[in-house]
Amino acid sequence: MIAENLDEVRKRIDQACERAGRDSKEVTLIAVSKTKPLAMLEEAYAHGSRDFGENWVQEIQEKVPLLPADIHWHMIGHLQRNKVKYIIDKVSLIHSVDSVRLAEEIEKQAEKHNVEMDVLIEVNMAEEETKFGLKKDEVIQMVRECAKLPHVHIKGLMTIAPFVENPEDNRQYFKAIRELSVDISRENIDNVSMGILSMGMTGDFEVAVEEGATLVRVGTGIFGERNYNK
Ligand SMILES: *Cc1c(COP(=O)(O)O)cnc(C)c1O
């Protein structure tokens, strides 16, 4: 089941790349495994997944030691400052940096653990009240502040688009965040690159790929519906 789902999602990514004239090697599929048991992650791993996305610190702490060391773990959920210390040496990329104070805590813990941490700035493109992330016009200021932190490296932007019936409704947000990332990269800020655009989920990843996503985060489309009550 998971193997077939992975094949299907990868095929749809390839087709979206083809439509957009992109090389599908530019796009990495992150298998979003929150709430899912190890056996399911192992199945995805056996079928080639090396990038997994998780939302909760405790789940990362539990899963990382039990799975192969060549996995790249992505922290995609909202991160509280007091929990940074638990994941700093476990994840490859934090997608959800949305305040200078959080970036400063990542700096502090990275230095302490003697690691360098790659991060993305989370942008709430549709300005939904229920979502975390910066407003579009706050991003450049935030990037400038975080660029000064020597152990924190901004690699791009991330957005969670609204939940919509028709994925075309989100194209505007994907286009706009890509334009924002181009604008920021033109500023040539030291210690900042804009190579990564993390956008697109089960409902809208093809549109995101057409608009330039380099990381897509797919959960339900690979592992099936989640049960949060366990
Ligand atoms: C849960 C989650 C996903 C995956 O969502 P699906 O709709 O199941 O693909 C992607 N990104 C973030 C930030 C998430 O929290």
Short mmCIF file of N, CA and C and ligand atoms in Angstrom, two decimals, residues 32 34 55 76 158 160 201-202 217-221 226, ligand 1:
data_model
loop_
_atom_site.label_atom_id
_atom_site.label_comp_id
_atom_site.label_asym_id
_atom_site.label_seq_id
_atom_site.Cartn_x
_atom_site.Cartn_y
_atom_site.Cartn_z
N VAL A 32 5.65 12.66 5.22
CA VAL A 32 5.24 13.22 6.52
C VAL A 32 4.60 12.12 7.35
N LYS A 34 4.04 11.92 10.81
CA LYS A 34 3.51 12.20 12.15
C LYS A 34 2.34 11.27 12.46
N ASN A 55 6.08 16.53 13.18
CA ASN A 55 5.59 17.78 13.75
C ASN A 55 5.88 17.95 15.23
N ILE A 76 8.78 19.96 10.82
CA ILE A 76 7.86 20.82 10.03
C ILE A 76 6.79 21.46 10.89
N MET A 158 9.28 28.47 3.70
CA MET A 158 8.28 27.41 3.79
C MET A 158 6.90 28.04 3.95
N ILE A 160 2.55 26.87 4.54
CA ILE A 160 1.43 25.93 4.58
C ILE A 160 0.24 26.67 3.98
N MET A 201 1.28 19.99 -0.14
CA MET A 201 0.94 18.85 0.69
C MET A 201 0.06 17.92 -0.16
N THR A 202 -0.55 16.93 0.47
CA THR A 202 -1.30 15.94 -0.31
C THR A 202 -2.29 16.60 -1.29
N ARG A 217 5.77 18.20 1.03
CA ARG A 217 5.54 17.47 2.28
C ARG A 217 4.22 16.71 2.17
N VAL A 218 4.31 15.42 1.96
CA VAL A 218 3.10 14.62 1.72
C VAL A 218 2.93 13.57 2.82
N GLY A 219 1.82 13.63 3.52
CA GLY A 219 1.52 12.67 4.57
C GLY A 219 0.43 11.70 4.16
N THR A 220 -0.80 12.20 4.17
CA THR A 220 -1.97 11.37 3.87
C THR A 220 -1.83 10.62 2.54
N GLY A 221 -1.29 11.27 1.55
CA GLY A 221 -1.15 10.65 0.23
C GLY A 221 -0.20 9.45 0.22
N ARG A 226 -4.75 10.25 9.07
CA ARG A 226 -4.18 10.18 10.42
C ARG A 226 -5.27 10.07 11.47
C1 LIG B 1 0.74 17.24 8.47
C2 LIG B 1 1.52 18.19 7.61
C3 LIG B 1 1.76 17.92 6.25
C4 LIG B 1 1.19 16.73 5.51
O1 LIG B 1 -0.17 16.93 5.26
P1 LIG B 1 -1.00 15.96 4.30
O2 LIG B 1 -2.17 16.77 3.92
O3 LIG B 1 -1.36 14.76 5.12
O4 LIG B 1 -0.14 15.62 3.15
C5 LIG B 1 2.57 18.80 5.56
N1 LIG B 1 3.10 19.90 6.13
C6 LIG B 1 2.87 20.20 7.42
C7 LIG B 1 3.49 21.42 8.01
C8 LIG B 1 2.07 19.37 8.20
O5 LIG B 1 1.83 19.69 9.47
#
